[in-house]
GROMACS .gro file of C-alpha atoms in nm:
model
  312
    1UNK     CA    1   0.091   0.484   0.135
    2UNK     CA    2   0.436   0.330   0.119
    3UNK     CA    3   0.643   0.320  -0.168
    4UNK     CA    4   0.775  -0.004  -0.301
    5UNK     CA    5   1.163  -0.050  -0.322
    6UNK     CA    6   1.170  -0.055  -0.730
    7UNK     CA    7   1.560  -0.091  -0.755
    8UNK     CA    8   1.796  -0.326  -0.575
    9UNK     CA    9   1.849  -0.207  -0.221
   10UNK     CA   10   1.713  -0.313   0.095
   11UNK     CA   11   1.317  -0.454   0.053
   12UNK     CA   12   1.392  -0.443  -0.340
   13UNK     CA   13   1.048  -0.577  -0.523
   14UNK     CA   14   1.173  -0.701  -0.850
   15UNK     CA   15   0.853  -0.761  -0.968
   16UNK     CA   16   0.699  -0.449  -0.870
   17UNK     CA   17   1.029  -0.308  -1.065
   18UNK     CA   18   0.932  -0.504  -1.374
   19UNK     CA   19   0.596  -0.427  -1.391
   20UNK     CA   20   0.620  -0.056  -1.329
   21UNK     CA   21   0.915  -0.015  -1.573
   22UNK     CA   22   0.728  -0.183  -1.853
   23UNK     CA   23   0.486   0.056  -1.864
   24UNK     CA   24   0.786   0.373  -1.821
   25UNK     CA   25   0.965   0.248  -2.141
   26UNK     CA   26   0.634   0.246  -2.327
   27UNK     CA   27   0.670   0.596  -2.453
   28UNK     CA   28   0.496   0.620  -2.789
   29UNK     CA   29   0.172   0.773  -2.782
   30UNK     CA   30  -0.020   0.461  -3.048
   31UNK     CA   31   0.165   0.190  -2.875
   32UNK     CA   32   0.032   0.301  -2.527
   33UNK     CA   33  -0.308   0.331  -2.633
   34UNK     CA   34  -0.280  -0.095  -2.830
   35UNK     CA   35  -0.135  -0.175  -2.426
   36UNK     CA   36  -0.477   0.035  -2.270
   37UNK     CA   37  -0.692  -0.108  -2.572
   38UNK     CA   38  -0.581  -0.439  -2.480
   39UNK     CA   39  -0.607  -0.436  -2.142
   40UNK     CA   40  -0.884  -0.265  -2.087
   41UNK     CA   41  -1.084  -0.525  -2.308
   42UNK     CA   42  -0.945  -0.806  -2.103
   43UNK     CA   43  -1.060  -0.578  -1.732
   44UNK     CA   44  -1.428  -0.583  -1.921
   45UNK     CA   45  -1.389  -0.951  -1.959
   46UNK     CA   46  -1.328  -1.051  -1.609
   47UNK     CA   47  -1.428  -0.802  -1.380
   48UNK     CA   48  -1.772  -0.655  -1.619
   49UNK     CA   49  -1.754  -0.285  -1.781
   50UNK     CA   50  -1.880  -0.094  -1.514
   51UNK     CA   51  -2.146   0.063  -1.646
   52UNK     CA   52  -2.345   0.027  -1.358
   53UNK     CA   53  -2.137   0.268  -1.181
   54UNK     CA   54  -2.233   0.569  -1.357
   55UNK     CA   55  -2.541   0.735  -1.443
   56UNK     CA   56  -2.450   0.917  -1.794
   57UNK     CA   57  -2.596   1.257  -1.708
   58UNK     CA   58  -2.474   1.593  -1.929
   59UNK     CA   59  -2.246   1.672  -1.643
   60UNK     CA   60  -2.085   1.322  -1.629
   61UNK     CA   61  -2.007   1.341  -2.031
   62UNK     CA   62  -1.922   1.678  -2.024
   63UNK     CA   63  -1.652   1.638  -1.758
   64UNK     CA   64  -1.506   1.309  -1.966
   65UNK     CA   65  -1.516   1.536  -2.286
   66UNK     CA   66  -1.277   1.769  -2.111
   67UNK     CA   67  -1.091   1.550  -1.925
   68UNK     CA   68  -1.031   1.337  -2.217
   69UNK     CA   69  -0.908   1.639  -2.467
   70UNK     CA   70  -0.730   1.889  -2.179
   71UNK     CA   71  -0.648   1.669  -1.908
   72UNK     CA   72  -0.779   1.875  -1.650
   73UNK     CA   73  -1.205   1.891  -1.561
   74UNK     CA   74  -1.359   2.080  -1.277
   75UNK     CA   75  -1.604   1.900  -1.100
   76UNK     CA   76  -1.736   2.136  -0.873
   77UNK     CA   77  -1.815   2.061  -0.490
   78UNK     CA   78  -1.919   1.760  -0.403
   79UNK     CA   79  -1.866   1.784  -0.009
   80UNK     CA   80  -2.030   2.066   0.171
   81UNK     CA   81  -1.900   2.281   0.439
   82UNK     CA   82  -1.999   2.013   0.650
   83UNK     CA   83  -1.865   1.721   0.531
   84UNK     CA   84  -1.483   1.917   0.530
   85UNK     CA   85  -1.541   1.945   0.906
   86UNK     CA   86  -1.633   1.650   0.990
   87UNK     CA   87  -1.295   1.554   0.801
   88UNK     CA   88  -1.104   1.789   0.942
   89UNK     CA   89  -1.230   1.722   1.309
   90UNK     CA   90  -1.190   1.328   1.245
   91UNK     CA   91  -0.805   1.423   1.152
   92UNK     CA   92  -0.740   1.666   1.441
   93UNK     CA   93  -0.561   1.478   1.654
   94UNK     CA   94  -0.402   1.202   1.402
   95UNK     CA   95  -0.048   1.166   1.296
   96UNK     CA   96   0.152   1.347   1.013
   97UNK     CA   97   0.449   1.205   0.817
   98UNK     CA   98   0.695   1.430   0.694
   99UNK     CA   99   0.731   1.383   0.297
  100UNK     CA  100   1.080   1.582   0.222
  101UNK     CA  101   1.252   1.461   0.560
  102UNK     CA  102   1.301   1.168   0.834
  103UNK     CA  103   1.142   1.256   1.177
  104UNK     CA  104   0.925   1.161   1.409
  105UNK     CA  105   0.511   1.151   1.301
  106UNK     CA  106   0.346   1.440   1.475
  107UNK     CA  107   0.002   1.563   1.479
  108UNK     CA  108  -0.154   1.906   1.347
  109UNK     CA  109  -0.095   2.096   1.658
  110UNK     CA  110   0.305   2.032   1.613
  111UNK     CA  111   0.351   2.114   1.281
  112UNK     CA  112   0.727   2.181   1.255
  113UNK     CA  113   0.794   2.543   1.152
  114UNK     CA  114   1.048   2.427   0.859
  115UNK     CA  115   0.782   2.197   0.741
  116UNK     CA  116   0.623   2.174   0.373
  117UNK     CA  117   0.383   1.857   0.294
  118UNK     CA  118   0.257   1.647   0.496
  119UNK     CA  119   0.091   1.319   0.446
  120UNK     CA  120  -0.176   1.119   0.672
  121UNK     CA  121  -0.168   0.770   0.678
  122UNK     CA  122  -0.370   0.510   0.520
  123UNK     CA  123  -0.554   0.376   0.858
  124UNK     CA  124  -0.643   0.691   0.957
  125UNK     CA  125  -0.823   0.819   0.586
  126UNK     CA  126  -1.013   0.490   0.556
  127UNK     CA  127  -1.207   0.547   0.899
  128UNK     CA  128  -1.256   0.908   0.812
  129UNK     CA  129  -1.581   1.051   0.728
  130UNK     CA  130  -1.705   1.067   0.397
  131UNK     CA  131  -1.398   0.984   0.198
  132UNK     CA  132  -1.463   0.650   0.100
  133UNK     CA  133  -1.853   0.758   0.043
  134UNK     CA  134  -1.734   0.979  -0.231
  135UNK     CA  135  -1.446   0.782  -0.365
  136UNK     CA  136  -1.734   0.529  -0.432
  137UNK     CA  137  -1.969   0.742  -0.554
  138UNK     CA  138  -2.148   0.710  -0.878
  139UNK     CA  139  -2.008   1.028  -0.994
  140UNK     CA  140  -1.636   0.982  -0.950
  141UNK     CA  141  -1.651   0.587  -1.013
  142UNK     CA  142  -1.865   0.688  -1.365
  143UNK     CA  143  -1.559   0.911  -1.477
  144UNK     CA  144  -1.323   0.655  -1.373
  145UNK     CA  145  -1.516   0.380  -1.550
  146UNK     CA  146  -1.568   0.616  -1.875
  147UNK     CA  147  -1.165   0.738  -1.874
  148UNK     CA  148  -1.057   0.377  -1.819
  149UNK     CA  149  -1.324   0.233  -2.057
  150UNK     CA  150  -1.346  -0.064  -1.776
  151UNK     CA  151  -1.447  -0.122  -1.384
  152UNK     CA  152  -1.167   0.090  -1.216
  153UNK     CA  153  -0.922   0.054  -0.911
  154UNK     CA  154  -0.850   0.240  -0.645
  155UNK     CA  155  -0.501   0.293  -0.630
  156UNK     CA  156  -0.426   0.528  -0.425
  157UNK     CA  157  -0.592   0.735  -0.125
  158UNK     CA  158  -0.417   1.004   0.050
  159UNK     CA  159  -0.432   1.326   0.219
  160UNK     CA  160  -0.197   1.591   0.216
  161UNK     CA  161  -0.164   1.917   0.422
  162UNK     CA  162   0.106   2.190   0.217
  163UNK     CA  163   0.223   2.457   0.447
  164UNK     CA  164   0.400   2.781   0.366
  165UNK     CA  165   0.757   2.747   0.463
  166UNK     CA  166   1.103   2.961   0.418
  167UNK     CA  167   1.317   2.856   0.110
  168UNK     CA  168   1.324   2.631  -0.181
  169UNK     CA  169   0.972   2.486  -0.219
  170UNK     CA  170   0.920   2.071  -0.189
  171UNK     CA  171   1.007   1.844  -0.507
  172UNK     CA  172   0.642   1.781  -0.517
  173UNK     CA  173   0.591   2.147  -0.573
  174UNK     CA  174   0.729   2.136  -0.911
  175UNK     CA  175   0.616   2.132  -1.237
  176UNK     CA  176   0.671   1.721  -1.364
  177UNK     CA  177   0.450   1.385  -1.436
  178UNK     CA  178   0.346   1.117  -1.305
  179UNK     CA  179   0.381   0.754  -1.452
  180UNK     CA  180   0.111   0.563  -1.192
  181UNK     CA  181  -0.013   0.290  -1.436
  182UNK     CA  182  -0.115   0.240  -1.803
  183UNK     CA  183  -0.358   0.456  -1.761
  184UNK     CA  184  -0.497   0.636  -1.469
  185UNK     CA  185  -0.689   0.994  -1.353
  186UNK     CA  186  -0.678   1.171  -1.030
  187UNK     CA  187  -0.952   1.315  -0.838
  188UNK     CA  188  -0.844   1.560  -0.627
  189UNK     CA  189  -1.073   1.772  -0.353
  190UNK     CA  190  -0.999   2.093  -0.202
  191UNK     CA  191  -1.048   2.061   0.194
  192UNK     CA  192  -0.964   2.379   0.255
  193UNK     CA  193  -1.077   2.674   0.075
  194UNK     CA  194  -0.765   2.717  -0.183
  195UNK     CA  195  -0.684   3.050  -0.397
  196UNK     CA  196  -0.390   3.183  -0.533
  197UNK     CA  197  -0.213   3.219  -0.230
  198UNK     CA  198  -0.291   2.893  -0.066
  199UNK     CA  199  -0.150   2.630  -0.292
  200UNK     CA  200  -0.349   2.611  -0.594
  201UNK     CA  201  -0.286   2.306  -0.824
  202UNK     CA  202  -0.137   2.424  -1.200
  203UNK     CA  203  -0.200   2.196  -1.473
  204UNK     CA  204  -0.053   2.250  -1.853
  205UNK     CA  205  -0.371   2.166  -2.099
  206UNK     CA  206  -0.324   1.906  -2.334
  207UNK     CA  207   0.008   1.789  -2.183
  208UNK     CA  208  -0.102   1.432  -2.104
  209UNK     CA  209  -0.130   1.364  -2.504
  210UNK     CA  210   0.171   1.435  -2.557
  211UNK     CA  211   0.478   1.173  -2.540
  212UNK     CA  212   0.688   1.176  -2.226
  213UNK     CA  213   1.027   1.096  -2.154
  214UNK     CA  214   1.155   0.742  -2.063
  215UNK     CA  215   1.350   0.924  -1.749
  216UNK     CA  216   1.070   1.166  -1.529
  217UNK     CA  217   1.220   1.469  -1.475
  218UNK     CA  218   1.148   1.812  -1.318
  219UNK     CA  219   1.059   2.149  -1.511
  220UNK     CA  220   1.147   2.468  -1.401
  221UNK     CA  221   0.857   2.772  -1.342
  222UNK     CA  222   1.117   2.992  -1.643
  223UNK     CA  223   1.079   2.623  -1.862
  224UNK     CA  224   0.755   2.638  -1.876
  225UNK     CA  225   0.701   2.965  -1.904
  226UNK     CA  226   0.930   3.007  -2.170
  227UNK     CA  227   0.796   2.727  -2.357
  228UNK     CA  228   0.399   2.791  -2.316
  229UNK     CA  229   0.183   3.025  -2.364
  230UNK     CA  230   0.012   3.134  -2.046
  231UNK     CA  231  -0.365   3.078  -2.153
  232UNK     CA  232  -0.219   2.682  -2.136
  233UNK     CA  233  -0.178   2.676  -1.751
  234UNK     CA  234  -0.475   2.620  -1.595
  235UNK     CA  235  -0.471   2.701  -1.237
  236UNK     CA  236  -0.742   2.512  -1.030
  237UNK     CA  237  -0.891   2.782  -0.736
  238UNK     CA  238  -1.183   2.659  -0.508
  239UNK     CA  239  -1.359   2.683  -0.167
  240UNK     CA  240  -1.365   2.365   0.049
  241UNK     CA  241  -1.515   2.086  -0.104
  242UNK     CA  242  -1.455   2.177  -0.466
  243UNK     CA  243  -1.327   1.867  -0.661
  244UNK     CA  244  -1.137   1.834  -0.981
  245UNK     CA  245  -1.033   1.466  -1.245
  246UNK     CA  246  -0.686   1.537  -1.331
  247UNK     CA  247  -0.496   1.280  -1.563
  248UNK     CA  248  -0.109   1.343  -1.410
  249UNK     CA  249   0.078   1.164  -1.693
  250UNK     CA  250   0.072   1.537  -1.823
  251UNK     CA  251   0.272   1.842  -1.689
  252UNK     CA  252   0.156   1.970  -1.318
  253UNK     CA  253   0.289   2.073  -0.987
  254UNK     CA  254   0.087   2.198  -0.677
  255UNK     CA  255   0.227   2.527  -0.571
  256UNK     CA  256   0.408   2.617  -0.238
  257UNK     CA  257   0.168   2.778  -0.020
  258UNK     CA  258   0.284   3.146   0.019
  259UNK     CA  259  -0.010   3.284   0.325
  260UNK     CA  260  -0.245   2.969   0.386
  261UNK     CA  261  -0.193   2.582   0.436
  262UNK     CA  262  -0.412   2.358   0.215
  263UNK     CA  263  -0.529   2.036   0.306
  264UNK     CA  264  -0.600   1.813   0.001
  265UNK     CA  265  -0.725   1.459  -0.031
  266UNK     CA  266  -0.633   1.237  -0.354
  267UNK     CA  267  -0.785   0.983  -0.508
  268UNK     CA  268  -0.654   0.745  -0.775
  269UNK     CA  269  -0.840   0.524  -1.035
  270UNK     CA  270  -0.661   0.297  -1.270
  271UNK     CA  271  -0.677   0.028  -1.491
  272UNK     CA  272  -0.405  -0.185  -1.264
  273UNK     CA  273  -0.278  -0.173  -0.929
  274UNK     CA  274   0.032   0.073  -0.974
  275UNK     CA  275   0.351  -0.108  -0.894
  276UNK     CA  276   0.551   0.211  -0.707
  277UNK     CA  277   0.362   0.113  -0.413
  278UNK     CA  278   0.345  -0.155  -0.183
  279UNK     CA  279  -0.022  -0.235  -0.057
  280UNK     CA  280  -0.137  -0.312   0.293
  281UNK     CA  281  -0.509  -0.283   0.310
  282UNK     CA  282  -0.623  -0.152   0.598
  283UNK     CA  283  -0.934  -0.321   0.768
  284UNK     CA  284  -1.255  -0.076   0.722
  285UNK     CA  285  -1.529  -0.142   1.044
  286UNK     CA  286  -1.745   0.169   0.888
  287UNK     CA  287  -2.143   0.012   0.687
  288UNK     CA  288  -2.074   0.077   0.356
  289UNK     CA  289  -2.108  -0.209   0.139
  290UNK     CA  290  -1.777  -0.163  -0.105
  291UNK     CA  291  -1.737  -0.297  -0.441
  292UNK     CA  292  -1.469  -0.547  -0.318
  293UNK     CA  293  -1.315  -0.516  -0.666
  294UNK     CA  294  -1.268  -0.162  -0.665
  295UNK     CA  295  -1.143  -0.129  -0.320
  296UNK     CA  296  -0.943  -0.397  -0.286
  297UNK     CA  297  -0.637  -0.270  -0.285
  298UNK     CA  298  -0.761  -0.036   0.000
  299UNK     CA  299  -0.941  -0.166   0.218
  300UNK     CA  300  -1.023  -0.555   0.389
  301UNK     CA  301  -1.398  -0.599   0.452
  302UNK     CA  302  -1.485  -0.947   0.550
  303UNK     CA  303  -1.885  -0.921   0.456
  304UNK     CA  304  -1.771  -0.870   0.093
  305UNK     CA  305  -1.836  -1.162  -0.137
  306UNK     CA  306  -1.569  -1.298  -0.307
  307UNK     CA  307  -1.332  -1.276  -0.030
  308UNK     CA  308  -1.083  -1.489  -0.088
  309UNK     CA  309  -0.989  -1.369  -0.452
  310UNK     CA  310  -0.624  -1.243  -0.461
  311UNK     CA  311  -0.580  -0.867  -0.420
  312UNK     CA  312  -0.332  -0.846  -0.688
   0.00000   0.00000   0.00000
């Protein structure tokens, strides 16, 4: 997905700029949750509670018990062996963007020997297999809708490969936060079996409760060592398939790869659209029927009613 141009420069969005600042200056902890309380009351007024998106099982509440205290809940798999080959086939031969560096898009089989992450783009993960199946899912939509206490959007779709490279690791392969939207969780799903060696993701329990800076910044591995106890990192492992919610205002990184690359998809629900992108939807030909509402940002699918509501 591309990035909006949030300060002046060439393409500069000033509104994007606006509306994603006011949300990064908002740093108190009590005042955040009056802007979420607020806002998600106002998302239940127009757009309906979504609480026909979820089921309410013991898993479900279990999952938005710990996700809601640690920040961090395992999901387990929800794509089979299968599935992640069917993804992984569908991807074979489309194009990679370099994350860290400028250069030409190349495909799997020319993986640049110097190179870290990777990133498919957005035309290519909506006609994939299965992905927007389980984005939509009652399971992952249900958490959304619980964490979000409204219908969610999805605002954000990606897949990543994370190779193991010589010398200093990718920015994204530090410990920091993210600061996506007012409020937001991450679902993230292992396509690749992932252990220690392969890129796990590390997440620091609790961390999104905390208050964060006004200016994002990096932490060091010794920082966070030094200032945690080690019981407080939780380090996600999994075969291919396993998912995990992740609410990245807290403290994470995923780590460099050191023997195997890791291919990872990532999928965002939040209360707004976030502003540090700039949307394009892509058009979806595939037969699901998509809650235009929760996609919209996404995906264009003319058989959807209420097609000529703004996407914004």
């Amino acid at each position: 997905m591309e990035y909006a141009q949030l300060t002046p420069g060439r393409r500069f969005a000033p509104l994007h700029s606006l509306l994603y600042y006011s949300q990064r200056v908002v740093t108190r902890p009590s005042l955040r949750r009056l802007v979420v309380r607020a806002l998600s009351s106002a998302l239940r007024w127009r757009e309906g509670s979504g609480e026909g998106l979820y089921a309410g099982t013991a898993e479900e509440e279990a999952a938005l018990l710990q996700l809601t205290h640690s920040g961090y809940a395992p999901l387990g798999n929800l794509l089979d062996p299968a599935q992640c080959n069917d993804i992984q086939a569908h991807l074979s031969n489309k194009l990679l963007i370099d994350r860290d560096r400028v250069r030409d898009a190349f495909t799997l089989q020319q993986v640049p020997a110097s190179l870290r992450v990777a990133d498919y783009q957005l035309r290519d993960i909506v006609t994939c297999p299965h992905i927007l199946a389980l984005a939509n899912s009652p399971a992952l939509l249900g958490l959304a809708a619980r964490y979000l206490d409204c219908k969610p959007t999805i605002s954000a779709l990606g897949l990543r490969w994370s190779f193991p490279a010589e010398g200093d690791s990718s920015a994204l392969q530090a410990f920091h936060r993210d600061s996506e939207d007012w409020r937001y969780l991450k679902v993230l799903v292992y396509l690749t079996d992932v252990d220690e060696e392969s890129g796990p993701h590390v997440y620091l329990h609790g961390s999104h409760l905390a208050r964060a800076p006004m200016r994002l910044r990096y932490y060091s591995d010794a920082e966070i060592s030094n200032d945690y106890a080690p019981t407080m990192l939780l380090t996600a492992t999994g075969t291919r398939g396993f998912c995990f919610a992740v609410d990245t205002a807290g403290i994470h990184k995923g780590t460099a790869p050191s023997n195997h690359p890791r291919l990872m998809l990532q999928i965002q629900y939040s209360l707004l659209p976030s502003y540090a992108y700039r949307y394009a939807p892509e058009d979806y030909p595939g037969p699901l029927v998509l809650d235009r509402y929760v996609n919209r940002l996404i995906i264009k699918q003319k058989s959807l009613a209420d097609t000529d509501r703004p996407l914004l």
